[in-house]
Coordinates of C-alpha atoms and ligand atoms in Angstrom, one line a residue:
M197 CA 38.7 -11.8 20.0
T198 CA 36.3 -13.0 17.4
K199 CA 37.4 -14.2 13.9
C200 CA 36.0 -12.4 10.8
L201 CA 33.5 -14.7 9.0
S202 CA 34.9 -13.5 5.7
C203 CA 38.7 -13.5 6.0
G204 CA 39.4 -15.1 9.4
S205 CA 41.3 -12.1 10.9
D206 CA 40.7 -11.0 14.5
I207 CA 37.8 -8.5 14.7
E208 CA 36.5 -6.4 17.6
K209 CA 32.8 -5.9 18.2
F210 CA 31.8 -2.2 18.4
M211 CA 28.2 -2.4 19.5
S212 CA 25.5 -4.5 21.0
F213 CA 21.8 -4.0 20.2
G214 CA 20.9 -6.2 23.2
K215 CA 18.8 -9.3 23.4
M216 CA 17.0 -10.0 20.1
P217 CA 14.5 -12.7 19.0
I218 CA 14.2 -14.4 15.6
A219 CA 13.2 -11.4 13.4
N220 CA 10.6 -13.4 11.5
G221 CA 9.6 -15.5 14.5
F222 CA 6.0 -14.4 14.8
L223 CA 4.4 -16.4 17.5
K224 CA 1.3 -17.6 19.3
K225 CA 0.6 -16.8 23.0
E226 CA 1.4 -20.4 24.0
Q227 CA 4.9 -20.0 22.5
F228 CA 5.9 -16.9 24.5
D229 CA 7.6 -18.8 27.3
D230 CA 9.9 -20.7 25.0
E231 CA 10.9 -17.8 22.8
Y232 CA 14.6 -17.8 21.7
F233 CA 16.8 -14.7 22.2
F234 CA 20.4 -14.0 21.3
E235 CA 22.8 -11.1 22.0
M236 CA 22.9 -9.1 18.8
E237 CA 26.4 -7.7 18.6
V238 CA 28.1 -6.3 15.5
G239 CA 31.7 -6.0 14.4
F240 CA 33.8 -4.6 11.6
C241 CA 36.9 -6.2 10.1
S242 CA 39.4 -3.6 9.3
E243 CA 41.3 -6.1 7.3
C244 CA 38.7 -7.2 4.6
K245 CA 36.2 -4.4 5.5
M246 CA 33.3 -6.7 6.2
F247 CA 30.5 -5.5 8.6
Q248 CA 29.1 -8.5 10.4
L249 CA 27.1 -10.0 13.2
I250 CA 29.2 -11.6 16.0
N251 CA 26.6 -14.3 16.7
Q252 CA 23.8 -15.7 14.5
P253 CA 21.2 -18.3 15.4
E254 CA 21.3 -21.7 13.6
R255 CA 20.1 -21.4 10.0
E256 CA 17.2 -23.9 10.6
Q257 CA 15.8 -21.6 13.4
M258 CA 15.3 -18.9 10.8
F259 CA 14.6 -20.7 7.5
N260 CA 12.1 -23.5 7.7
E261 CA 8.6 -24.5 6.7
N262 CA 7.1 -21.6 8.7
Y263 CA 9.2 -18.8 7.1
A264 CA 7.0 -15.7 7.4
F265 CA 8.4 -13.5 4.5
F266 CA 6.8 -13.9 1.1
S267 CA 8.4 -11.8 -1.5
G268 CA 5.2 -11.4 -3.5
T269 CA 3.7 -9.2 -0.8
S270 CA 5.0 -6.2 -2.7
K271 CA 3.9 -5.3 -6.2
F272 CA 6.7 -2.9 -6.6
M273 CA 9.3 -5.6 -5.8
G274 CA 7.6 -7.8 -8.5
E275 CA 8.4 -5.0 -11.1
H276 CA 11.9 -4.6 -9.7
F277 CA 12.7 -8.3 -10.1
K278 CA 11.3 -8.3 -13.6
E279 CA 13.8 -5.6 -14.5
F280 CA 16.6 -7.7 -12.8
A281 CA 15.6 -10.8 -14.8
E282 CA 15.5 -8.8 -18.0
H283 CA 19.0 -7.4 -17.3
V284 CA 20.3 -11.0 -16.8
R285 CA 18.5 -12.2 -20.0
D286 CA 19.4 -9.3 -22.3
D287 CA 22.8 -8.2 -21.1
L288 CA 24.5 -11.2 -19.7
V289 CA 23.2 -14.5 -21.2
L290 CA 21.4 -13.5 -24.4
E291 CA 23.9 -15.0 -26.9
K292 CA 24.0 -18.4 -25.0
E293 CA 22.3 -21.4 -26.5
D294 CA 19.7 -22.8 -24.1
P295 CA 20.9 -20.7 -21.1
F296 CA 20.5 -22.1 -17.6
I297 CA 19.9 -19.8 -14.6
V298 CA 20.1 -20.7 -10.9
E299 CA 18.7 -18.5 -8.2
I300 CA 19.2 -19.0 -4.5
G301 CA 16.8 -17.5 -2.0
S302 CA 14.2 -17.8 -4.7
N303 CA 11.4 -17.7 -2.1
D304 CA 7.9 -17.7 -3.8
G305 CA 9.4 -17.4 -7.3
I306 CA 9.0 -13.6 -7.6
M307 CA 12.1 -13.4 -9.9
L308 CA 12.3 -16.8 -11.6
K309 CA 8.7 -16.8 -12.7
N310 CA 9.9 -14.4 -15.4
F311 CA 12.4 -16.9 -16.7
S312 CA 9.7 -19.6 -16.5
Q313 CA 7.3 -17.4 -18.6
W314 CA 10.1 -16.8 -21.2
G315 CA 10.7 -20.6 -21.4
I316 CA 14.3 -20.2 -20.1
R317 CA 15.8 -23.2 -18.1
H318 CA 16.0 -22.3 -14.5
L319 CA 16.2 -23.7 -11.0
G320 CA 15.3 -22.1 -7.6
V321 CA 17.0 -23.1 -4.4
D322 CA 15.4 -22.2 -1.1
P323 CA 15.4 -24.1 2.2
S324 CA 12.0 -22.7 3.4
S325 CA 9.5 -25.2 2.0
N326 CA 6.4 -23.1 2.5
V327 CA 7.6 -20.3 0.2
A328 CA 9.2 -22.8 -2.3
E329 CA 5.7 -24.5 -2.6
V330 CA 4.3 -21.1 -3.7
A331 CA 7.1 -20.9 -6.3
R332 CA 6.3 -24.3 -7.7
A333 CA 2.6 -23.3 -7.9
N334 CA 3.8 -20.3 -9.9
G335 CA 5.5 -22.6 -12.5
V336 CA 9.0 -22.2 -11.0
R337 CA 11.2 -25.2 -10.8
S338 CA 12.5 -25.2 -7.1
I339 CA 14.3 -27.4 -4.7
V340 CA 14.1 -27.1 -0.9
E341 CA 17.8 -26.9 0.1
F342 CA 20.4 -24.6 1.7
F343 CA 22.7 -23.7 -1.2
D344 CA 26.4 -24.6 -0.6
K345 CA 29.2 -26.4 -2.5
E346 CA 27.6 -29.8 -2.1
C347 CA 24.3 -28.6 -3.3
A348 CA 26.0 -27.0 -6.4
E349 CA 27.7 -30.3 -7.2
K350 CA 24.3 -32.0 -7.1
I351 CA 22.8 -29.4 -9.4
V352 CA 25.6 -29.7 -11.9
A353 CA 25.3 -33.6 -11.9
E354 CA 21.6 -33.3 -12.8
D355 CA 21.3 -30.2 -14.9
G356 CA 24.8 -29.3 -16.1
N357 CA 26.7 -26.0 -15.5
A358 CA 24.8 -22.7 -15.3
D359 CA 25.3 -19.5 -17.3
A360 CA 24.2 -17.2 -14.4
F361 CA 24.0 -17.5 -10.7
I362 CA 21.5 -14.9 -9.3
A363 CA 20.4 -13.9 -5.8
A364 CA 18.6 -11.1 -4.1
N365 CA 18.7 -10.4 -0.4
V366 CA 20.1 -13.8 0.5
M367 CA 23.9 -13.7 0.1
C368 CA 24.1 -11.4 3.1
H369 CA 22.2 -14.0 5.1
I370 CA 24.8 -16.8 4.8
P371 CA 27.8 -17.0 7.1
Y372 CA 29.6 -19.9 5.3
M373 CA 30.7 -17.8 2.4
D374 CA 33.7 -20.0 1.4
S375 CA 31.3 -22.9 0.6
I376 CA 28.9 -20.5 -1.2
I377 CA 31.6 -19.1 -3.5
E378 CA 33.2 -22.5 -4.1
G379 CA 29.6 -23.6 -5.0
I380 CA 29.2 -20.7 -7.4
K381 CA 32.5 -21.7 -9.1
V382 CA 31.4 -25.4 -9.4
L383 CA 28.0 -24.3 -10.7
L384 CA 29.0 -21.7 -13.3
K385 CA 30.5 -22.3 -16.8
S386 CA 33.9 -20.7 -16.9
D387 CA 32.5 -17.6 -18.6
G388 CA 29.4 -17.5 -16.4
V389 CA 28.3 -14.6 -14.2
A390 CA 27.2 -14.2 -10.6
V391 CA 24.7 -11.3 -10.1
F392 CA 23.3 -10.5 -6.7
E393 CA 22.0 -7.6 -4.7
D394 CA 21.7 -6.9 -1.0
P395 CA 21.1 -4.0 1.4
Y396 CA 24.0 -1.6 1.0
L397 CA 26.3 -0.8 4.0
G398 CA 26.8 2.7 2.6
S399 CA 23.0 3.4 2.7
V400 CA 22.7 2.0 6.3
I401 CA 25.6 4.3 7.5
E402 CA 24.3 7.3 5.6
K403 CA 20.7 7.0 6.8
T404 CA 21.3 5.2 10.2
T405 CA 18.9 2.4 9.0
F406 CA 20.3 0.0 11.6
D407 CA 17.1 -1.9 11.3
Q408 CA 18.8 -3.8 8.4
I409 CA 20.7 -5.5 11.2
Y410 CA 18.9 -8.6 12.5
D411 CA 19.5 -12.3 12.8
E412 CA 19.1 -13.1 9.1
H413 CA 21.5 -10.4 8.0
V414 CA 24.8 -11.7 9.1
F415 CA 26.6 -9.3 6.7
L416 CA 26.1 -5.8 5.4
F417 CA 28.2 -5.7 2.2
S418 CA 30.1 -2.9 0.5
A419 CA 31.8 -3.2 -2.9
L420 CA 35.1 -3.2 -1.0
S421 CA 34.2 -6.2 1.2
I422 CA 32.6 -8.1 -1.7
S423 CA 35.7 -7.6 -3.9
N424 CA 38.0 -8.7 -1.1
L425 CA 35.9 -11.8 -0.4
F426 CA 35.6 -13.0 -4.0
E427 CA 39.2 -12.2 -4.8
T428 CA 40.4 -14.9 -2.5
H429 CA 38.5 -17.4 -4.7
G430 CA 39.8 -16.2 -8.0
M431 CA 36.7 -14.2 -8.9
E432 CA 36.5 -10.4 -9.6
L433 CA 33.9 -7.7 -9.2
I434 CA 33.2 -6.6 -12.8
D435 CA 30.3 -4.2 -12.2
V436 CA 28.1 -2.5 -9.5
E437 CA 24.7 -0.8 -9.8
P438 CA 23.0 1.0 -6.9
Q439 CA 19.3 0.1 -6.3
E440 CA 16.6 2.0 -4.4
T441 CA 15.1 -1.1 -3.0
H442 CA 15.1 -1.9 0.7
G443 CA 16.2 1.6 1.6
G444 CA 19.3 1.4 -0.6
S445 CA 20.8 -1.7 -2.0
M446 CA 23.7 -2.6 -4.3
R447 CA 23.8 -5.0 -7.2
Y448 CA 27.1 -6.8 -7.7
V449 CA 28.3 -8.6 -10.9
L450 CA 31.2 -11.1 -10.5
A451 CA 33.0 -13.4 -12.9
N452 CA 36.1 -15.6 -13.0
K453 CA 39.2 -13.4 -13.0
G454 CA 40.1 -12.2 -16.5
M455 CA 37.0 -13.6 -18.2
R456 CA 35.0 -10.4 -18.6
E457 CA 35.6 -6.7 -18.9
V458 CA 35.7 -4.7 -15.7
S459 CA 33.4 -1.7 -15.7
P460 CA 34.8 1.7 -14.6
N461 CA 31.9 1.7 -12.1
V462 CA 34.0 -0.6 -9.9
A463 CA 37.0 1.8 -9.4
A464 CA 34.6 4.7 -8.9
I465 CA 32.6 2.9 -6.1
F466 CA 35.9 1.9 -4.3
N467 CA 36.9 5.5 -4.3
K468 CA 33.5 6.7 -3.1
E469 CA 33.5 4.1 -0.3
R470 CA 36.9 5.2 0.9
Q471 CA 35.7 8.8 0.9
I472 CA 32.7 8.0 3.1
G473 CA 34.8 5.9 5.4
L474 CA 33.4 2.4 4.7
D475 CA 37.0 1.1 5.2
K476 CA 37.5 2.7 8.7
T477 CA 36.5 1.5 12.2
E478 CA 35.9 5.2 13.2
T479 CA 32.9 5.4 10.9
F480 CA 31.2 2.6 12.9
L481 CA 31.8 4.4 16.2
I482 CA 29.9 7.4 14.8
F483 CA 27.2 5.0 13.5
K484 CA 26.9 3.6 17.0
K485 CA 26.3 7.1 18.5
N486 CA 23.7 7.8 15.7
C487 CA 21.8 4.6 16.6
E488 CA 21.7 5.6 20.3
D489 CA 20.4 9.1 19.3
F490 CA 17.8 7.5 17.1
K491 CA 16.5 5.4 20.0
E492 CA 16.1 8.4 22.2
K493 CA 14.4 10.6 19.6
L494 CA 12.0 8.0 18.5
N495 CA 11.0 7.2 22.1
D496 CA 10.5 11.0 22.7
L497 CA 8.3 11.3 19.7
I498 CA 6.2 8.3 20.6
K499 CA 5.8 9.6 24.2
E500 CA 4.7 13.0 23.0
V501 CA 2.1 11.5 20.7
R502 CA 0.8 9.1 23.4
G503 CA 0.8 11.9 25.9
K504 CA -1.7 13.7 23.8
G505 CA -3.9 10.5 23.7
G506 CA -3.0 9.6 20.1
K507 CA -3.4 5.9 19.3
I508 CA -0.6 4.4 17.2
A509 CA -0.7 1.3 15.0
G510 CA 2.5 -0.1 13.4
Y511 CA 2.3 -0.4 9.6
A512 CA 3.9 -3.5 8.1
A513 CA 5.4 -6.2 10.4
T514 CA 8.7 -6.2 8.6
S515 CA 11.8 -8.2 9.8
K516 CA 13.4 -4.8 10.2
S517 CA 10.7 -3.7 12.7
T518 CA 11.9 -6.4 15.1
T519 CA 15.2 -4.6 15.5
I520 CA 13.5 -1.1 15.9
I521 CA 10.9 -2.4 18.4
N522 CA 13.2 -4.4 20.6
Y523 CA 16.2 -2.1 20.5
C524 CA 14.1 1.0 21.2
G525 CA 12.0 -0.9 23.9
I526 CA 8.7 -0.2 22.1
T527 CA 5.8 -2.0 23.9
T528 CA 2.0 -2.6 23.5
E529 CA 1.6 0.6 25.6
D530 CA 3.1 2.5 22.7
I531 CA 1.7 0.6 19.7
E532 CA -1.7 -1.1 19.9
Y533 CA -1.1 -3.5 17.0
I534 CA 0.8 -3.8 13.7
C535 CA -1.1 -4.4 10.5
D536 CA 0.3 -6.6 7.8
T537 CA -1.0 -8.2 4.6
T538 CA 0.8 -11.5 5.1
P539 CA -1.7 -14.2 6.3
I540 CA 0.9 -16.3 8.2
K541 CA 1.8 -13.2 10.4
Q542 CA -1.8 -12.2 11.2
G543 CA -3.4 -13.3 14.5
K544 CA 0.1 -13.8 15.9
F545 CA 2.4 -11.6 18.0
S546 CA 5.5 -9.8 17.0
P547 CA 8.9 -11.3 18.1
G548 CA 10.2 -10.1 21.4
A549 CA 7.7 -7.4 22.3
H550 CA 4.6 -9.4 21.5
I551 CA 2.6 -6.7 19.8
P552 CA -0.5 -8.2 18.1
V553 CA -0.3 -8.5 14.3
K554 CA -3.6 -7.8 12.6
A555 CA -4.9 -8.0 9.0
H556 CA -4.7 -4.8 6.9
E557 CA -8.5 -4.9 6.7
D558 CA -8.6 -4.2 10.5
F559 CA -6.5 -1.1 10.0
Q560 CA -8.9 0.1 7.2
K561 CA -12.0 -0.7 9.3
D562 CA -11.0 1.5 12.2
Y563 CA -8.2 3.9 11.4
P564 CA -5.9 4.9 14.3
E565 CA -4.7 8.6 14.6
Y566 CA -1.1 7.6 13.8
A567 CA 0.6 4.9 11.8
L568 CA 4.2 4.1 12.5
L569 CA 5.7 3.2 9.1
F570 CA 7.9 0.1 9.6
G571 CA 7.7 -0.6 5.8
Y572 CA 9.4 2.6 4.7
N573 CA 11.1 0.8 1.9
H574 CA 7.6 0.3 0.4
E575 CA 6.5 3.9 1.1
K576 CA 5.4 4.8 -2.5
E577 CA 3.3 1.6 -2.8
I578 CA 1.8 2.1 0.7
M579 CA 1.0 5.8 0.3
A580 CA -0.8 5.1 -3.0
K581 CA -3.2 2.8 -1.2
E582 CA -3.7 4.6 2.0
E583 CA -5.5 7.8 0.9
G584 CA -8.4 6.8 3.0
F585 CA -6.3 6.9 6.2
M586 CA -4.8 10.3 5.3
N587 CA -8.3 11.7 4.4
S588 CA -9.5 10.6 7.8
G589 CA -6.9 12.9 9.3
G590 CA -4.5 10.0 10.0
K591 CA -0.8 11.0 10.3
W592 CA 2.4 9.0 9.6
I593 CA 5.2 8.6 12.0
V594 CA 8.3 8.0 9.9
Y595 CA 12.0 7.5 10.7
V596 CA 13.6 7.4 7.3
P597 CA 15.2 9.6 6.2
E598 CA 14.5 11.3 9.5
I599 CA 12.2 10.9 12.5
M600 CA 9.1 13.0 12.1
V601 CA 5.3 13.1 11.9
K602 CA 3.8 13.8 8.5
Ligands
LIG784 O1 16.2 -9.6 3.3 C1 15.0 -9.8 3.4 C2 14.0 -9.1 2.7 C3 14.1 -9.3 1.2 O2 12.7 -9.4 3.1 C4 14.6 -10.9 4.3 N1 15.6 -11.2 5.3 C5 13.3 -10.7 5.0 C6 12.5 -9.6 4.5 O3 12.7 -8.4 5.2 P1 11.5 -7.4 5.6 O4 10.5 -8.2 6.3 O5 12.1 -6.3 6.3 O6 11.0 -7.1 4.1 P2 9.9 -6.0 3.6 O7 9.8 -6.2 2.2 O8 10.2 -4.7 4.1 O9 8.6 -6.5 4.4 C7 7.4 -6.2 3.9 C8 6.3 -6.6 5.0 O10 5.4 -5.6 4.9 C9 5.6 -7.9 4.7 O11 5.3 -8.5 5.9 C10 4.4 -7.4 4.0 C11 4.1 -6.1 4.5 N2 3.4 -5.1 3.6 C12 2.2 -4.7 4.0 O12 1.6 -5.0 5.0 N3 1.6 -3.8 3.1 C13 4.1 -4.8 2.5 C14 3.5 -3.9 1.6 C15 4.1 -3.5 0.3 C16 2.2 -3.4 1.9 O13 1.6 -2.6 1.2
LIG785 N1 15.0 -13.2 -2.9 C1 13.8 -12.9 -2.3 C2 13.7 -13.5 -0.8 C3 14.7 -13.0 0.2 S1 14.4 -13.6 1.8 C4 13.6 -11.4 -2.2 O1 14.6 -10.7 -2.4 O2 12.5 -11.0 -1.9 C5 15.7 -14.7 2.0 C6 15.4 -16.1 1.4 O3 16.7 -16.8 1.3 C7 14.5 -16.9 2.2 O4 13.4 -17.4 1.4 C8 15.3 -18.0 2.8 O5 14.6 -19.2 3.0 C9 16.4 -18.2 1.7 N2 17.7 -18.7 2.2 C10 18.4 -18.6 3.3 N3 19.5 -19.3 3.3 C11 19.7 -19.8 2.1 C12 20.6 -20.7 1.5 N4 21.8 -21.1 2.1 N5 20.4 -21.1 0.2 C13 19.3 -20.7 -0.5 N6 18.4 -19.9 0.1 C14 18.5 -19.5 1.3

C-alpha cells in the first residue's frame, strides 16, 4: 500500500503508463546511455479525492539550470497571464496600501512582468536558474529557490507579509504540500489570498488527456481535493473559475477560514464534480480503459498514414508529448522529427524515444505531408501561423478532442 501524498491514507494504484523519462529532459546523443527512467504509476485517494503519481523523480532532476520550458513561448499565454494579474490587482488587492505579491513557479516572468510594469511590489520564486535569469532581464524581482515553509519565512523576514500568493501550473508539481500550505500561511497577511491554477482533473477525465500526467505533475487537482487539502490547514476554498488554458484548467482562490466571503461557485463545482464521478475510484478505471483505447487508435492512424507513404513531423515538443510518445510507443519510424520554437530544445532529442527536435524554420522550409499536433492547447495560435503548411496541402493529425486527420 502507498500513502496518499495529500492526506496520508492508504491508496491503491490503478494504472501504470510504463517506464517514463524526465518529460523535459531533452538530451544529446552522448547522454542516451545514462538516461533516467521511472515507472509512472498513478493512484486515486478515495478519502481526500486526490489523483496522484505513485513515484516522482527528485525535484532537482526536473527543475534546474537546464529547465527546457520557457512560458514566454506562447503569445496567447502572455495575454492569459495579463488577465490573471489584472484580476489579482483589481479584484483582490486593489484597496491595499503598497500591496506585495509573491508568485512561485514564476519562470521567465510572464505573469509578474505585469506587476513590475505597474510598479507593484512583487517577488518571483523559481528553482530553475536559467528561466529566472530571463525573468530578471524582464525587470522581475526573482529568487532561485524551491518554495516551502522555510523559504516563506525568509521572504517575510526580508520583505514582510504578502497580500497575495499566486501560482500557475506549479502547485500540481510539488509533493510536499504541507510545507507549501504552511509556507502560504506564514507568508500571507491574515486577510491575504492564495490564487492558483492548474490543469483540471475534470477536463483530463472528460477528454482522456492523460498526457497531463508526467513526472512534473505529481497531482491533478479537483475543487474537492483542493478543498480537502487546504481545510486541514485552516484555509478554505472561496472561489473557482474554469480556464481554457492547457486543455482545461481550474483557478482556485483560497483564504484563511472565515476571512472572506465564499462564492456560490464553490458549492456548485462540488456538486458537478460528484455528478461526473471525480470522487469515485470507478471513474478512474473507466479512464484507464479510455487511455488504452487511445493508444490503439492513435497507433492505427499513424500506421495507416505511414502505410500510404505519408511523412509525419511532430509539432511542438511539449512535456505532454513525452507521455504520448513513450506510452504509445511512437518511434523515429513513425515521426521523423518534432519542430519547436524553443532554442534549448532544438538540435537535441526527445526524452525516451529520441526523436530529433528541429527548429520551427526547418518545418517551414520543407513541409511534411502531416503534422502531429502535440501542442493542441495552443491550437488557435498555431493554426493562425501555419496557413502556409495548410495551403501546401499539409494535414494535421490531432488527438484532442478526438483522434482524427484534418
Ligand atoms: O505545467 C507545465 C506547463 C505550464 O508548461 C510545465 N510542467 C511544463 C510545460 O508543459 P508543456 O511543455 O506541455 O507546455 P506547452 O505550453 O504546451 O508547451 C509548449 C511547447 O510548444 C514549447 O516547447 C514551445 C512550443 N511551441 C511551438 O513550438 N510553437 C509553442 C507554440 C505556441 C508555438 O507556436
Ligand atoms: N508559471 C509558469 C511556469 C510553469 S512551469 C506557467 O504557467 O507557464 C513550472 C515552474 O515551476 C518551473 O519554472 C519550475 O522551475 C517551477 N517550480 C517547480 N517547483 C517549484 C517550487 N517548489 N517552488 C517554486 N517554483 C517551482
